[in-house]
Short mmCIF file of C-alpha atoms in Angstrom, two decimals:
data_model
loop_
_atom_site.label_atom_id
_atom_site.label_comp_id
_atom_site.label_asym_id
_atom_site.label_seq_id
_atom_site.Cartn_x
_atom_site.Cartn_y
_atom_site.Cartn_z
CA MET A 39 -0.13 -0.18 -0.10
CA ASP A 40 1.32 3.07 -0.81
CA ALA A 41 -0.82 5.74 1.44
CA GLY A 42 0.47 8.81 0.40
CA GLY A 43 2.12 8.02 -2.67
CA ASN A 44 -0.06 9.65 -5.16
CA GLY A 45 2.10 13.27 -5.17
CA GLY A 46 -1.69 14.83 -4.47
CA LYS A 47 -2.87 14.04 -7.97
CA ALA A 48 -6.70 13.71 -7.77
CA GLY A 49 -7.16 10.13 -7.86
CA SER A 50 -10.64 9.92 -9.86
CA HIS A 51 -10.66 13.20 -11.41
CA PRO A 52 -7.57 12.51 -14.88
CA GLY A 53 -6.84 16.27 -15.74
CA LEU A 54 -6.79 17.76 -12.49
CA SER A 55 -4.38 18.64 -10.56
CA PHE A 56 -4.92 19.26 -6.61
CA ASP A 57 -2.58 21.71 -5.05
CA ALA A 58 -3.31 20.74 -1.03
CA GLY A 59 -1.02 23.28 0.54
CA ALA A 60 -3.38 25.67 -1.33
CA CYS A 61 -6.46 24.18 -0.65
CA ARG A 62 -5.79 24.63 3.33
CA ARG A 63 -4.36 27.89 2.84
CA THR A 64 -7.37 29.68 1.22
CA LEU A 65 -10.26 27.30 2.12
CA PRO A 66 -12.20 27.75 5.14
CA TYR A 67 -11.94 24.28 6.94
CA ASP A 68 -15.45 22.38 6.48
CA LEU A 69 -14.82 23.26 2.39
CA ALA A 70 -11.57 22.11 1.91
CA ARG A 71 -12.57 18.60 3.87
CA LEU A 72 -15.52 18.71 1.02
CA ALA A 73 -13.02 19.56 -2.12
CA VAL A 74 -10.38 16.83 -0.82
CA GLU A 75 -13.23 14.86 -0.50
CA THR A 76 -14.75 14.81 -3.82
CA LEU A 77 -11.62 14.69 -5.90
CA HIS A 78 -10.29 11.71 -3.88
CA ALA A 79 -6.79 14.03 -2.53
CA PRO A 80 -4.96 11.85 0.10
CA PRO A 81 -5.46 12.36 3.59
CA THR A 82 -2.59 13.98 4.03
CA ALA A 83 -4.88 17.10 2.51
CA LEU A 84 -7.34 17.14 4.70
CA PRO A 85 -6.82 20.66 6.08
CA LEU A 86 -5.05 21.39 9.24
CA ARG A 87 -6.41 23.16 12.76
CA ASP A 88 -3.57 24.58 15.00
CA GLN A 89 -4.42 23.66 18.47
CA ALA A 90 -6.97 20.88 16.92
CA PHE A 91 -4.38 18.08 18.69
CA ALA A 92 -4.48 20.26 22.07
CA ALA A 93 -7.35 18.28 24.17
CA PRO A 94 -6.94 15.15 25.72
CA VAL A 95 -7.22 12.05 23.07
CA GLN A 96 -8.08 8.39 24.56
CA SER A 97 -6.57 5.46 22.85
CA GLY A 98 -10.03 3.89 21.66
CA LYS A 99 -9.97 7.16 19.39
CA LEU A 100 -6.68 7.38 18.87
CA SER A 101 -7.24 4.03 17.35
CA LEU A 102 -9.64 4.53 14.99
CA GLN A 103 -8.33 7.52 13.60
CA LEU A 104 -5.37 4.96 12.40
CA ALA A 105 -7.45 2.34 11.42
CA ALA A 106 -9.08 4.80 9.14
CA LEU A 107 -5.47 5.72 7.43
CA GLY A 108 -5.20 2.61 7.20
CA TYR A 109 -2.67 0.96 9.88
CA PRO A 110 -3.08 -2.81 9.87
CA GLY A 111 -2.77 -3.22 13.43
CA PHE A 112 -6.40 -1.86 13.74
CA ALA A 113 -7.87 -3.44 10.70
CA HIS A 114 -11.06 -5.11 12.57
CA LEU A 115 -11.43 -1.21 13.39
CA ARG A 116 -14.43 0.10 11.39
CA ALA A 117 -13.71 3.72 11.09
CA LYS A 118 -14.51 6.04 8.41
CA ALA A 119 -13.91 10.03 9.16
CA GLN A 120 -10.40 10.91 8.61
CA ARG A 121 -7.95 13.18 9.73
CA ASN A 122 -4.86 14.42 8.10
CA PRO A 123 -1.83 12.32 9.14
CA ALA A 124 -0.38 14.87 10.46
CA ALA A 125 -2.53 15.69 12.86
CA VAL A 126 -3.42 11.96 14.56
CA LEU A 127 0.35 11.75 14.83
CA LEU A 128 0.79 14.96 16.96
CA THR A 129 -2.63 14.31 18.70
CA ALA A 130 -0.90 10.85 19.99
CA LEU A 131 2.88 12.60 20.37
CA ASN A 132 0.99 14.74 22.70
CA ALA A 133 -0.88 12.65 24.45
CA ALA A 134 0.46 11.47 28.02
CA ASN A 135 -0.24 8.05 28.28
CA LEU A 136 -1.35 5.59 25.92
CA ASP A 137 -1.60 2.27 24.93
CA ASP A 138 1.14 0.51 23.81
CA ARG A 139 -1.04 -0.61 20.01
CA VAL A 140 -1.79 3.12 20.03
CA THR A 141 1.92 4.37 19.92
CA GLU A 142 3.36 0.80 18.79
CA GLY A 143 1.54 2.38 14.59
CA LEU A 144 3.02 6.06 14.89
CA PRO A 145 5.94 4.81 12.44
CA TRP A 146 3.88 2.91 10.33
CA LEU A 147 2.10 5.99 10.17
CA ALA A 148 4.90 8.66 9.32
CA LEU A 149 6.24 5.78 7.19
CA ALA A 150 2.90 5.31 5.31
CA TYR A 151 2.78 9.06 4.90
CA ALA A 152 5.93 10.28 4.58
CA ASP A 153 4.50 13.16 2.11
CA MET A 154 2.06 14.43 5.20
CA ASP A 155 2.55 18.39 6.02
CA TRP A 156 5.91 17.80 7.97
CA ASP A 157 6.58 21.89 8.65
CA TRP A 158 3.06 22.11 10.43
CA ALA A 159 3.86 18.81 12.27
CA VAL A 160 7.42 19.90 13.50
CA GLN A 161 6.57 23.44 14.19
CA ASN A 162 3.50 22.16 16.57
CA ALA A 163 5.37 19.70 17.92
CA LYS A 164 7.79 22.15 19.44
CA LEU A 165 5.06 24.79 20.16
CA LEU A 166 4.21 21.83 22.81
CA ASP A 167 7.69 20.66 23.51
CA ARG A 168 7.28 17.08 22.05
CA GLN A 169 10.32 17.02 19.61
CA ASN A 170 12.14 14.38 21.17
CA ARG A 171 8.49 12.10 20.53
CA LEU A 172 8.52 13.14 16.90
CA GLY A 173 12.18 12.72 16.07
CA PHE A 174 11.66 9.30 17.74
CA VAL A 175 9.08 8.07 15.26
CA VAL A 176 10.56 9.24 12.84
CA THR A 177 13.76 8.09 13.52
CA LEU A 178 12.12 4.73 13.23
CA ALA A 179 9.70 5.23 10.40
CA SER A 180 13.38 6.29 8.30
CA GLN A 181 14.72 3.46 9.80
CA VAL A 182 12.42 1.01 8.46
CA ALA A 183 12.60 2.95 4.73
CA SER A 184 16.26 2.48 4.96
CA LYS A 185 15.61 -1.43 4.21
CA SER A 186 13.10 -0.93 1.11
CA ALA A 187 13.59 0.34 -2.28
CA ASP A 188 11.46 4.14 -2.12
CA SER A 189 14.60 6.17 -1.79
CA HIS A 190 12.09 9.25 -2.19
CA ARG A 191 10.09 7.95 1.21
CA SER A 192 13.61 7.17 3.18
CA GLY A 193 15.23 10.94 1.69
CA ARG A 194 12.00 12.26 3.00
CA LEU A 195 11.94 10.53 6.47
CA ARG A 196 15.64 10.83 6.86
CA GLU A 197 15.21 14.70 5.83
CA TYR A 198 13.12 15.47 8.42
CA ALA A 199 15.04 13.44 11.45
CA ALA A 200 17.97 15.82 10.20
CA VAL A 201 15.50 19.23 10.63
CA LEU A 202 14.27 18.00 14.63
CA GLU A 203 17.38 16.52 15.64
CA ARG A 204 18.90 20.82 15.49
CA SER A 205 15.87 20.63 18.18
CA ARG A 206 16.51 18.12 20.41
CA LEU A 207 15.87 18.63 24.05
CA VAL A 208 18.11 17.88 26.68
CA LYS A 209 14.83 16.99 28.93
CA GLU A 210 14.01 13.33 29.66
CA ASP A 211 10.64 12.38 28.91
CA THR A 212 8.47 9.24 27.68
CA LEU A 213 7.23 7.80 24.55
CA CYS A 214 3.06 8.73 25.70
CA HIS A 215 3.60 6.70 29.10
CA ASP A 216 4.14 9.38 31.75
CA ALA A 217 2.83 7.43 34.15
CA LEU A 218 5.61 4.66 34.36
CA THR A 219 6.71 4.18 37.88
CA GLU A 220 10.23 5.03 38.92
CA ALA A 221 11.29 0.85 39.22
CA GLU A 222 9.86 1.07 35.40
CA ARG A 223 12.38 4.27 34.37
CA LYS A 224 14.83 3.65 36.09
CA TRP A 225 14.77 0.15 34.27
CA LEU A 226 14.76 1.91 31.00
CA ARG A 227 17.28 4.21 31.93
CA ALA A 228 20.10 1.09 31.97
CA ASN A 229 18.36 -1.08 29.03
CA ARG A 230 16.36 1.63 26.56
CA PRO A 231 18.00 1.32 22.68
CA ALA A 232 20.62 3.59 21.31
CA THR A 233 18.12 5.68 19.50
CA ALA A 234 14.96 6.37 22.18
CA ALA A 235 18.51 6.82 24.28
CA HIS A 236 20.24 9.91 21.70
CA TRP A 237 15.83 11.44 22.13
CA ASN A 238 16.21 11.59 26.15
CA LEU A 239 12.85 9.02 25.78
CA LEU A 240 12.34 6.19 28.06
CA THR A 241 11.05 3.42 25.58
CA ASP A 242 12.31 0.03 24.61
CA MET A 243 10.55 0.25 20.99
CA GLN A 244 12.44 -0.73 18.37
CA ALA A 245 11.96 -0.32 14.73
CA GLU A 246 13.52 -3.87 14.33
CA ASN A 247 10.18 -5.00 16.53
CA LEU A 248 7.07 -3.05 15.36
CA PRO A 249 4.38 -5.17 14.68
CA HIS A 250 3.83 -3.51 11.27
CA ALA A 251 7.20 -2.12 9.84
CA THR A 252 5.95 -2.08 6.84
CA LEU A 253 3.82 -0.96 3.99
#
C-alpha cells in the first residue's frame, strides 16, 4: 500500500491537479475537507487546524483514527471519518498516556504518509516541546524505510529527522507513558535502545520489533 504517495493528484479526476497546501490555506476548514473528499485526494491533503491536537484524546479514539488511515494493527475496527495523518500523529504524541498498540502504530503512520506536512508537524511539536517524541518516531520510520527500495520515502524521513535533531531537547521524556513507575523508569534508563537514549525517551521500542513495520 502506498498510502501517501500519489503526489496530491486527484485520483478519480484525470487532468485535475490538487494543490493541497493552497486548499488548506485559502478555503475554510469544512470547504477544504469537502474539496478533498470530492476529488478523492489523499488524506495528507485534508485540512489542518492549529491547536486541534491540544485536547486530551483517549487511545480508543486514536485507534479508530489510525484504522481509518489504513493501519493494519487496527484493521478489525470500522472507521470512516479521516483526519490528516499529521494531525493524528501530533495528537497522539501530545498524549500523556496511550495504549502500547497505539504508540506502536505511530512509526507506521510516519512511514505510510511520508509526504505529510512535516513543516506543520515540526512547528507544532516544538510549540508543545514534543520534538523529541516526534524525532524518535520519524527516526524509527526512517530506519524501516532504509531497508526498502523507496528512496523518496526514505529521504523524506531522513530530512525531517535531521530537522528535528537541531531542536532536540535535553529533558527526559516518555513515549506517551508518563504514568511509568520510578522502578520502570530506572530499568528503561539502563536498558533502552540507543535511538531512545539519543532522543532522551524512556521507551524500549525498536524498529525491528514493530509489529507492522512494512507497507
